[in-house]
MMTF fields as JSON, N, C-alpha, C and O atoms, coordinates in Angstrom:
{
  "mmtfVersion": "1.0.0",
  "mmtfProducer": "UNKNOWN",
  "numBonds": 395,
  "numAtoms": 396,
  "numGroups": 99,
  "numChains": 1,
  "numModels": 1,
  "chainsPerModel": [1],
  "groupsPerChain": [99],
  "chainIdList": ["A"],
  "bondAtomList": [4, 2, 8, 6, 12, 10, 16, 14, 20, 18, 24, 22, 28, 26, 32, 30, 36, 34, 40, 38, 44, 42, 48, 46, 52, 50, 56, 54, 60, 58, 64, 62, 68, 66, 72, 70, 76, 74, 80, 78, 84, 82, 88, 86, 92, 90, 96, 94, 100, 98, 104, 102, 108, 106, 112, 110, 116, 114, 120, 118, 124, 122, 128, 126, 132, 130, 136, 134, 140, 138, 144, 142, 148, 146, 152, 150, 156, 154, 160, 158, 164, 162, 168, 166, 172, 170, 176, 174, 180, 178, 184, 182, 188, 186, 192, 190, 196, 194, 200, 198, 204, 202, 208, 206, 212, 210, 216, 214, 220, 218, 224, 222, 228, 226, 232, 230, 236, 234, 240, 238, 244, 242, 248, 246, 252, 250, 256, 254, 260, 258, 264, 262, 268, 266, 272, 270, 276, 274, 280, 278, 284, 282, 288, 286, 292, 290, 296, 294, 300, 298, 304, 302, 308, 306, 312, 310, 316, 314, 320, 318, 324, 322, 328, 326, 332, 330, 336, 334, 340, 338, 344, 342, 348, 346, 352, 350, 356, 354, 360, 358, 364, 362, 368, 366, 372, 370, 376, 374, 380, 378, 384, 382, 388, 386, 392, 390],
  "bondOrderList": [1, 1, 1, 1, 1, 1, 1, 1, 1, 1, 1, 1, 1, 1, 1, 1, 1, 1, 1, 1, 1, 1, 1, 1, 1, 1, 1, 1, 1, 1, 1, 1, 1, 1, 1, 1, 1, 1, 1, 1, 1, 1, 1, 1, 1, 1, 1, 1, 1, 1, 1, 1, 1, 1, 1, 1, 1, 1, 1, 1, 1, 1, 1, 1, 1, 1, 1, 1, 1, 1, 1, 1, 1, 1, 1, 1, 1, 1, 1, 1, 1, 1, 1, 1, 1, 1, 1, 1, 1, 1, 1, 1, 1, 1, 1, 1, 1, 1],
  "groupList": [{"groupName": "MET", "atomNameList": ["N", "CA", "C", "O"], "elementList": ["N", "C", "C", "O"], "formalChargeList": [0, 0, 0, 0], "bondAtomList": [1, 0, 2, 1, 3, 2], "bondOrderList": [1, 1, 2], "singleLetterCode": "M", "chemCompType": "L-PEPTIDE LINKING"}, {"groupName": "VAL", "atomNameList": ["N", "CA", "C", "O"], "elementList": ["N", "C", "C", "O"], "formalChargeList": [0, 0, 0, 0], "bondAtomList": [1, 0, 2, 1, 3, 2], "bondOrderList": [1, 1, 2], "singleLetterCode": "V", "chemCompType": "L-PEPTIDE LINKING"}, {"groupName": "GLU", "atomNameList": ["N", "CA", "C", "O"], "elementList": ["N", "C", "C", "O"], "formalChargeList": [0, 0, 0, 0], "bondAtomList": [1, 0, 2, 1, 3, 2], "bondOrderList": [1, 1, 2], "singleLetterCode": "E", "chemCompType": "L-PEPTIDE LINKING"}, {"groupName": "THR", "atomNameList": ["N", "CA", "C", "O"], "elementList": ["N", "C", "C", "O"], "formalChargeList": [0, 0, 0, 0], "bondAtomList": [1, 0, 2, 1, 3, 2], "bondOrderList": [1, 1, 2], "singleLetterCode": "T", "chemCompType": "L-PEPTIDE LINKING"}, {"groupName": "TYR", "atomNameList": ["N", "CA", "C", "O"], "elementList": ["N", "C", "C", "O"], "formalChargeList": [0, 0, 0, 0], "bondAtomList": [1, 0, 2, 1, 3, 2], "bondOrderList": [1, 1, 2], "singleLetterCode": "Y", "chemCompType": "L-PEPTIDE LINKING"}, {"groupName": "ILE", "atomNameList": ["N", "CA", "C", "O"], "elementList": ["N", "C", "C", "O"], "formalChargeList": [0, 0, 0, 0], "bondAtomList": [1, 0, 2, 1, 3, 2], "bondOrderList": [1, 1, 2], "singleLetterCode": "I", "chemCompType": "L-PEPTIDE LINKING"}, {"groupName": "GLY", "atomNameList": ["N", "CA", "C", "O"], "elementList": ["N", "C", "C", "O"], "formalChargeList": [0, 0, 0, 0], "bondAtomList": [1, 0, 2, 1, 3, 2], "bondOrderList": [1, 1, 2], "singleLetterCode": "G", "chemCompType": "PEPTIDE LINKING"}, {"groupName": "PRO", "atomNameList": ["N", "CA", "C", "O"], "elementList": ["N", "C", "C", "O"], "formalChargeList": [0, 0, 0, 0], "bondAtomList": [1, 0, 2, 1, 3, 2], "bondOrderList": [1, 1, 2], "singleLetterCode": "P", "chemCompType": "L-PEPTIDE LINKING"}, {"groupName": "GLN", "atomNameList": ["N", "CA", "C", "O"], "elementList": ["N", "C", "C", "O"], "formalChargeList": [0, 0, 0, 0], "bondAtomList": [1, 0, 2, 1, 3, 2], "bondOrderList": [1, 1, 2], "singleLetterCode": "Q", "chemCompType": "L-PEPTIDE LINKING"}, {"groupName": "ASP", "atomNameList": ["N", "CA", "C", "O"], "elementList": ["N", "C", "C", "O"], "formalChargeList": [0, 0, 0, 0], "bondAtomList": [1, 0, 2, 1, 3, 2], "bondOrderList": [1, 1, 2], "singleLetterCode": "D", "chemCompType": "L-PEPTIDE LINKING"}, {"groupName": "ARG", "atomNameList": ["N", "CA", "C", "O"], "elementList": ["N", "C", "C", "O"], "formalChargeList": [0, 0, 0, 0], "bondAtomList": [1, 0, 2, 1, 3, 2], "bondOrderList": [1, 1, 2], "singleLetterCode": "R", "chemCompType": "L-PEPTIDE LINKING"}, {"groupName": "LEU", "atomNameList": ["N", "CA", "C", "O"], "elementList": ["N", "C", "C", "O"], "formalChargeList": [0, 0, 0, 0], "bondAtomList": [1, 0, 2, 1, 3, 2], "bondOrderList": [1, 1, 2], "singleLetterCode": "L", "chemCompType": "L-PEPTIDE LINKING"}, {"groupName": "ASN", "atomNameList": ["N", "CA", "C", "O"], "elementList": ["N", "C", "C", "O"], "formalChargeList": [0, 0, 0, 0], "bondAtomList": [1, 0, 2, 1, 3, 2], "bondOrderList": [1, 1, 2], "singleLetterCode": "N", "chemCompType": "L-PEPTIDE LINKING"}, {"groupName": "PHE", "atomNameList": ["N", "CA", "C", "O"], "elementList": ["N", "C", "C", "O"], "formalChargeList": [0, 0, 0, 0], "bondAtomList": [1, 0, 2, 1, 3, 2], "bondOrderList": [1, 1, 2], "singleLetterCode": "F", "chemCompType": "L-PEPTIDE LINKING"}, {"groupName": "SER", "atomNameList": ["N", "CA", "C", "O"], "elementList": ["N", "C", "C", "O"], "formalChargeList": [0, 0, 0, 0], "bondAtomList": [1, 0, 2, 1, 3, 2], "bondOrderList": [1, 1, 2], "singleLetterCode": "S", "chemCompType": "L-PEPTIDE LINKING"}, {"groupName": "ALA", "atomNameList": ["N", "CA", "C", "O"], "elementList": ["N", "C", "C", "O"], "formalChargeList": [0, 0, 0, 0], "bondAtomList": [1, 0, 2, 1, 3, 2], "bondOrderList": [1, 1, 2], "singleLetterCode": "A", "chemCompType": "L-PEPTIDE LINKING"}, {"groupName": "LYS", "atomNameList": ["N", "CA", "C", "O"], "elementList": ["N", "C", "C", "O"], "formalChargeList": [0, 0, 0, 0], "bondAtomList": [1, 0, 2, 1, 3, 2], "bondOrderList": [1, 1, 2], "singleLetterCode": "K", "chemCompType": "L-PEPTIDE LINKING"}, {"groupName": "HIS", "atomNameList": ["N", "CA", "C", "O"], "elementList": ["N", "C", "C", "O"], "formalChargeList": [0, 0, 0, 0], "bondAtomList": [1, 0, 2, 1, 3, 2], "bondOrderList": [1, 1, 2], "singleLetterCode": "H", "chemCompType": "L-PEPTIDE LINKING"}],
  "groupTypeList": [0, 1, 2, 3, 1, 4, 1, 5, 3, 6, 7, 3, 4, 3, 8, 7, 3, 9, 0, 5, 10, 11, 9, 12, 2, 2, 4, 13, 1, 14, 15, 3, 16, 3, 14, 1, 14, 13, 16, 3, 10, 16, 0, 15, 10, 15, 1, 15, 10, 11, 13, 7, 9, 12, 2, 7, 7, 16, 1, 5, 15, 10, 13, 17, 3, 17, 7, 6, 6, 3, 11, 10, 7, 14, 8, 16, 9, 16, 2, 14, 15, 14, 15, 5, 2, 8, 14, 13, 2, 9, 15, 13, 2, 3, 9, 9, 13, 2, 13],
  "groupIdList": [1, 2, 3, 4, 5, 6, 7, 8, 9, 10, 11, 12, 13, 14, 15, 16, 17, 18, 19, 20, 21, 22, 23, 24, 25, 26, 27, 28, 29, 30, 31, 32, 33, 34, 35, 36, 37, 38, 39, 40, 41, 42, 43, 44, 45, 46, 47, 48, 49, 50, 51, 52, 53, 54, 55, 56, 57, 58, 59, 60, 61, 62, 63, 64, 65, 66, 67, 68, 69, 70, 71, 72, 73, 74, 75, 76, 77, 78, 79, 80, 81, 82, 83, 84, 85, 86, 87, 88, 89, 90, 91, 92, 93, 94, 95, 96, 97, 98, 99],
  "secStructList": [7, 7, 7, 7, 3, 3, 3, 3, 3, 3, 1, 5, 6, 6, 5, 7, 7, 3, 3, 3, 3, 7, 7, 7, 4, 4, 4, 3, 3, 3, 3, 7, 1, 1, 7, 3, 3, 3, 7, 2, 2, 2, 2, 2, 2, 2, 2, 2, 6, 6, 1, 4, 4, 4, 7, 7, 7, 1, 3, 3, 3, 3, 3, 3, 7, 7, 6, 6, 1, 7, 1, 1, 7, 7, 2, 2, 2, 2, 2, 2, 2, 2, 2, 2, 2, 2, 2, 2, 2, 2, 2, 2, 6, 7, 7, 7, 1, 5, 7],
  "xCoordList": [5.487, 6.556, 5.937, 4.937, 6.546, 6.077, 7.229, 8.397, 6.877, 7.911, 8.705, 8.144, 10.005, 10.892, 11.744, 12.186, 11.972, 12.734, 14.168, 14.398, 15.122, 16.534, 17.121, 16.588, 18.225, 19.015, 20.467, 20.972, 21.129, 22.563, 23.252, 22.815, 24.335, 25.108, 26.585, 27.003, 27.355, 28.787, 29.498, 28.863, 30.833, 31.631, 31.573, 31.842, 31.224, 31.038, 29.975, 29.651, 29.43, 28.404, 28.961, 28.202, 30.258, 30.865, 31.374, 31.893, 31.23, 31.755, 30.734, 30.968, 29.609, 28.663, 29.26, 29.897, 29.051, 29.641, 28.623, 28.928, 27.442, 26.444, 25.103, 24.661, 24.467, 23.105, 22.244, 22.485, 21.248, 20.397, 19.002, 18.341, 18.562, 17.227, 16.258, 16.454, 15.222, 14.256, 12.915, 11.905, 12.912, 11.677, 10.978, 10.063, 11.403, 10.775, 9.391, 9.247, 8.401, 7.023, 6.856, 5.915, 7.738, 7.585, 7.805, 7.434, 8.401, 8.64, 7.565, 7.576, 6.631, 5.645, 4.221, 3.878, 3.405, 1.965, 1.39, 0.544, 1.868, 1.471, 2.509, 3.229, 2.578, 3.465, 2.779, 2.363, 2.665, 2.061, 2.991, 4.086, 2.569, 3.36, 3.505, 4.464, 2.571, 2.581, 2.732, 2.791, 2.797, 2.961, 3.54, 3.474, 4.108, 4.606, 4.292, 4.522, 3.773, 3.492, 4.306, 4.14, 5.174, 6.111, 6.118, 5.611, 6.701, 6.846, 8.223, 9.219, 8.258, 9.508, 10.394, 11.588, 9.839, 10.647, 11.225, 12.388, 10.416, 10.88, 11.998, 12.976, 11.858, 12.87, 14.183, 15.251, 14.107, 15.307, 15.986, 17.213, 15.208, 15.799, 16.494, 17.542, 15.919, 16.55, 17.901, 18.863, 17.979, 19.249, 20.237, 21.404, 19.796, 20.691, 21.285, 22.433, 20.517, 21.028, 22.199, 22.945, 22.366, 23.47, 24.81, 25.855, 24.778, 25.993, 26.334, 25.494, 27.565, 27.957, 27.847, 28.179, 27.386, 27.276, 26.454, 26.642, 25.537, 24.691, 25.508, 25.007, 26.751, 27.603, 27.122, 27.265, 26.558, 25.968, 27.01, 28.124, 26.644, 27.497, 27.443, 26.608, 28.297, 28.304, 27.313, 27.035, 26.773, 25.718, 24.677, 25.006, 23.423, 22.298, 21.388, 20.898, 21.175, 20.274, 19.192, 19.49, 17.967, 16.839, 16.093, 15.776, 15.811, 15.091, 14.235, 14.38, 13.352, 12.535, 12.311, 12.46, 11.954, 11.724, 10.344, 9.477, 10.157, 8.864, 8.615, 8.651, 8.366, 8.256, 7.092, 7.117, 6.087, 4.943, 4.839, 3.777, 5.926, 5.799, 7.074, 7.921, 7.198, 8.271, 9.574, 9.597, 10.637, 11.941, 12.105, 13.032, 11.236, 11.333, 10.51, 9.496, 10.963, 10.193, 8.794, 8.621, 7.821, 6.457, 6.349, 7.258, 5.251, 5.021, 4.994, 5.522, 4.382, 4.341, 5.756, 6.079, 6.6, 7.99, 8.694, 9.388, 8.513, 9.149, 8.64, 9.414, 7.335, 6.741, 7.135, 7.165, 7.436, 7.764, 9.256, 9.646, 10.088, 11.541, 11.985, 12.834, 11.441, 11.892, 11.494, 12.238, 10.344, 9.93, 10.826, 11.146, 11.225, 12.127, 13.487, 14.068, 13.991, 15.257, 15.171, 16.092, 14.083, 13.911, 13.91, 14.426, 13.338, 13.332, 14.749, 15.059, 15.608, 17.007, 17.729, 18.544, 17.454, 18.06, 17.653, 18.484, 16.4, 15.919, 16.569, 16.987, 16.654, 17.207, 18.683, 19.133, 19.44, 20.867, 21.162, 22.297, 20.143, 20.255, 21.265, 22.0, 21.286, 22.159, 21.696, 20.969, 22.131, 21.898, 23.248, 23.349, 24.266, 25.628, 25.831, 26.692, 25.03, 25.175, 24.449, 23.564, 24.824, 24.12, 22.976, 23.125, 21.846, 20.681, 20.212, 19.234],
  "yCoordList": [-27.158, -26.617, -25.991, -25.278, -26.266, -25.711, -24.998, -25.19, -24.174, -23.515, -24.583, -25.572, -24.371, -25.298, -24.515, -23.404, -25.091, -24.439, -24.982, -26.18, -24.073, -24.416, -23.74, -22.748, -24.293, -23.663, -23.686, -24.715, -22.549, -22.462, -22.263, -21.453, -23.007, -22.873, -22.706, -22.989, -22.251, -22.116, -21.541, -21.165, -21.47, -20.972, -19.453, -18.944, -18.708, -17.258, -16.869, -17.656, -15.666, -15.239, -15.022, -14.993, -14.871, -14.719, -16.039, -16.081, -17.118, -18.397, -19.513, -20.396, -19.483, -20.589, -21.866, -21.833, -22.971, -24.234, -25.33, -26.281, -25.222, -26.276, -25.695, -24.674, -26.344, -25.982, -27.221, -28.272, -27.082, -28.199, -27.974, -26.993, -28.861, -28.762, -29.505, -30.683, -28.818, -29.392, -29.611, -29.015, -30.462, -30.71, -31.993, -32.466, -32.549, -33.747, -33.397, -32.427, -34.172, -33.888, -33.809, -33.176, -34.431, -34.379, -32.976, -32.718, -32.062, -30.697, -29.72, -28.561, -30.164, -29.274, -29.639, -30.812, -28.615, -28.798, -28.769, -29.589, -27.799, -27.716, -26.921, -26.098, -27.175, -26.425, -26.294, -27.287, -25.057, -24.79, -23.884, -23.56, -23.483, -22.589, -21.205, -20.49, -20.829, -19.482, -19.421, -18.327, -20.563, -20.521, -21.829, -22.875, -21.727, -22.903, -22.733, -21.671, -23.772, -23.788, -24.939, -26.086, -24.643, -25.645, -25.759, -24.892, -26.843, -27.117, -26.607, -27.325, -25.371, -24.672, -25.404, -25.575, -25.832, -26.481, -27.803, -28.113, -28.575, -29.856, -29.642, -30.388, -28.632, -28.289, -27.901, -28.377, -27.056, -26.602, -27.768, -27.862, -28.647, -29.82, -30.734, -31.303, -30.881, -31.714, -31.133, -31.876, -29.823, -29.178, -29.348, -29.665, -29.147, -29.268, -30.665, -30.817, -31.687, -33.066, -33.299, -34.264, -32.447, -32.595, -32.139, -32.356, -31.506, -30.963, -31.73, -31.853, -32.249, -33.03, -32.215, -31.03, -32.861, -32.241, -30.958, -30.101, -30.82, -29.626, -28.346, -27.274, -28.435, -27.257, -26.514, -27.024, -25.327, -24.649, -24.065, -23.744, -23.931, -23.173, -21.71, -21.347, -20.887, -19.47, -18.647, -17.497, -19.234, -18.569, -19.612, -20.727, -19.219, -20.038, -19.109, -18.107, -19.449, -18.666, -19.599, -20.577, -19.31, -20.118, -19.321, -18.151, -19.937, -19.243, -20.232, -21.446, -19.698, -20.56, -19.882, -18.669, -20.7, -20.212, -19.567, -19.798, -18.776, -18.181, -18.46, -17.526, -19.708, -20.02, -19.32, -19.145, -18.926, -18.267, -16.803, -16.204, -16.206, -14.826, -14.031, -14.25, -13.121, -12.129, -12.694, -13.761, -11.973, -12.331, -11.799, -12.197, -10.922, -10.289, -11.057, -11.672, -11.013, -11.666, -11.053, -9.839, -11.898, -11.416, -10.844, -11.008, -10.183, -9.668, -10.817, -10.69, -11.938, -13.113, -13.646, -14.05, -13.646, -14.075, -13.2, -13.707, -11.9, -10.967, -11.158, -11.123, -11.36, -11.512, -12.817, -12.886, -13.851, -15.155, -15.326, -16.307, -14.399, -14.541, -14.715, -15.562, -13.948, -14.055, -15.402, -15.952, -15.929, -17.245, -18.344, -19.308, -18.203, -19.183, -19.133, -20.17, -17.92, -17.777, -18.411, -19.112, -18.172, -18.748, -20.271, -20.921, -20.843, -22.3, -22.852, -23.905, -22.144, -22.578, -22.385, -23.226, -21.306, -21.098, -22.223, -22.73, -22.606, -23.707, -25.029, -25.804, -25.286, -26.553, -26.705, -27.797, -25.608, -25.648, -25.298, -25.43, -24.854, -24.449, -23.318, -23.282, -22.399, -21.224, -20.21, -20.543, -18.972, -17.957, -17.466, -16.371, -18.296, -17.949, -18.249, -19.047, -17.604, -17.701, -16.518, -15.927, -16.177, -15.125, -15.785, -16.877, -15.111, -15.635, -14.612, -14.842],
  "zCoordList": [-19.23, -18.419, -17.167, -17.248, -16.005, -14.736, -14.037, -14.377, -13.057, -12.258, -11.507, -11.035, -11.404, -10.722, -9.725, -10.02, -8.552, -7.491, -7.465, -7.632, -7.251, -7.147, -5.915, -5.417, -5.436, -4.379, -4.835, -5.282, -4.719, -4.989, -3.648, -2.831, -3.425, -2.193, -2.545, -3.668, -1.587, -1.803, -0.601, 0.384, -0.68, 0.437, 0.595, 1.683, -0.479, -0.402, -1.419, -2.31, -1.295, -2.237, -3.639, -4.607, -3.756, -5.086, -5.647, -6.763, -4.878, -5.32, -5.084, -4.259, -5.796, -5.643, -6.236, -7.289, -5.56, -6.018, -6.294, -7.014, -5.749, -5.906, -6.34, -5.813, -7.293, -7.667, -7.454, -8.049, -6.605, -6.212, -6.791, -6.452, -7.644, -8.241, -7.341, -7.041, -6.916, -5.98, -6.681, -6.304, -7.696, -8.429, -7.99, -8.665, -6.876, -6.335, -5.775, -5.031, -6.127, -5.699, -4.189, -3.712, -3.431, -1.976, -1.41, -0.264, -2.186, -1.737, -2.192, -1.777, -3.043, -3.634, -3.251, -3.103, -3.095, -2.977, -4.39, -4.746, -5.201, -6.604, -7.382, -6.817, -8.678, -9.563, -10.917, -11.514, -11.393, -12.696, -13.488, -13.029, -14.651, -15.48, -14.845, -15.134, -13.992, -13.425, -11.905, -11.342, -11.232, -9.775, -9.251, -9.897, -8.057, -7.363, -5.884, -5.304, -5.294, -3.868, -3.292, -3.706, -2.352, -1.892, -0.381, 0.331, 0.089, 1.513, 1.931, 1.846, 2.38, 2.645, 3.648, 3.402, 4.754, 5.787, 5.292, 5.55, 4.587, 4.058, 3.048, 3.036, 2.205, 1.219, 1.917, 1.532, 2.921, 3.639, 4.354, 4.352, 4.959, 5.631, 4.625, 4.929, 3.427, 2.39, 1.987, 1.792, 1.863, 1.517, 2.671, 2.437, 3.89, 5.053, 5.164, 5.58, 4.796, 4.869, 3.91, 4.076, 2.932, 1.977, 2.549, 1.936, 3.729, 4.328, 5.598, 6.489, 5.693, 6.872, 8.159, 8.198, 9.178, 10.508, 10.51, 11.373, 9.54, 9.431, 9.337, 9.675, 8.885, 8.7, 7.458, 6.347, 7.625, 6.473, 5.529, 5.943, 4.27, 3.368, 3.803, 4.631, 3.273, 3.647, 2.839, 3.18, 1.758, 0.992, 0.592, 0.185, 0.718, 0.264, -0.528, -0.008, -1.772, -2.622, -3.144, -3.83, -2.83, -3.274, -4.324, -4.107, -5.454, -6.52, -7.296, -7.157, -8.103, -8.966, -10.313, -10.464, -11.266, -12.624, -12.724, -11.882, -13.742, -14.102, -15.587, -16.388, -15.979, -17.408, -18.109, -19.327, -17.357, -17.971, -17.626, -17.793, -17.143, -16.676, -16.746, -17.613, -15.837, -15.803, -15.252, -14.637, -15.48, -14.916, -13.501, -12.797, -13.083, -11.761, -10.725, -11.054, -9.464, -8.402, -8.273, -8.388, -8.037, -7.811, -6.401, -5.587, -6.122, -4.768, -3.769, -2.665, -4.145, -3.268, -3.016, -1.899, -4.057, -3.882, -2.846, -1.966, -2.955, -2.028, -0.607, 0.349, -0.475, 0.85, 1.523, 2.751, 0.752, 1.336, 1.63, 2.264, 1.185, 1.33, 2.781, 3.059, 3.698, 5.097, 5.711, 6.523, 5.336, 5.851, 5.281, 5.976, 4.03, 3.421, 4.111, 4.43, 4.34, 5.055, 6.439, 6.858, 7.144, 8.475, 8.424, 9.333, 7.377, 7.225, 7.103, 7.662, 6.374, 6.264, 7.589, 7.967, 8.3, 9.621, 10.572, 11.325, 10.54, 11.384, 10.981, 11.841, 9.682, 9.197, 9.543, 9.889, 9.449, 9.756, 11.214, 11.671, 11.937, 13.335, 13.524, 14.511, 12.56, 12.625, 11.581, 10.645, 11.765, 10.734, 10.185, 9.633, 10.352, 9.926, 8.433, 8.061, 7.594, 6.151, 5.527, 6.147, 4.305, 3.579, 2.817, 2.267, 2.796, 2.09, 1.105, 0.394]
}
């Protein structure tokens, strides 16, 4: 079992409608039981392509599993959050969504 990345999207933060599993090797540099290294921009562009005319959902939540560890975000997870958000802003060409 390895860490797997998901994105949840929807029209509001209280109404998620889509869960996108991003376990395709083209989005990852490596994935192990205790860590995942991914291509953030490529992942965000793949999600953006799922929406017509690059119209973003009103909420985007990106998360990953920790099969070999804690339920809480690691320090690295916390530090990378703003770069991940920026990747989605770049992919959708807007920041008009909650992240």
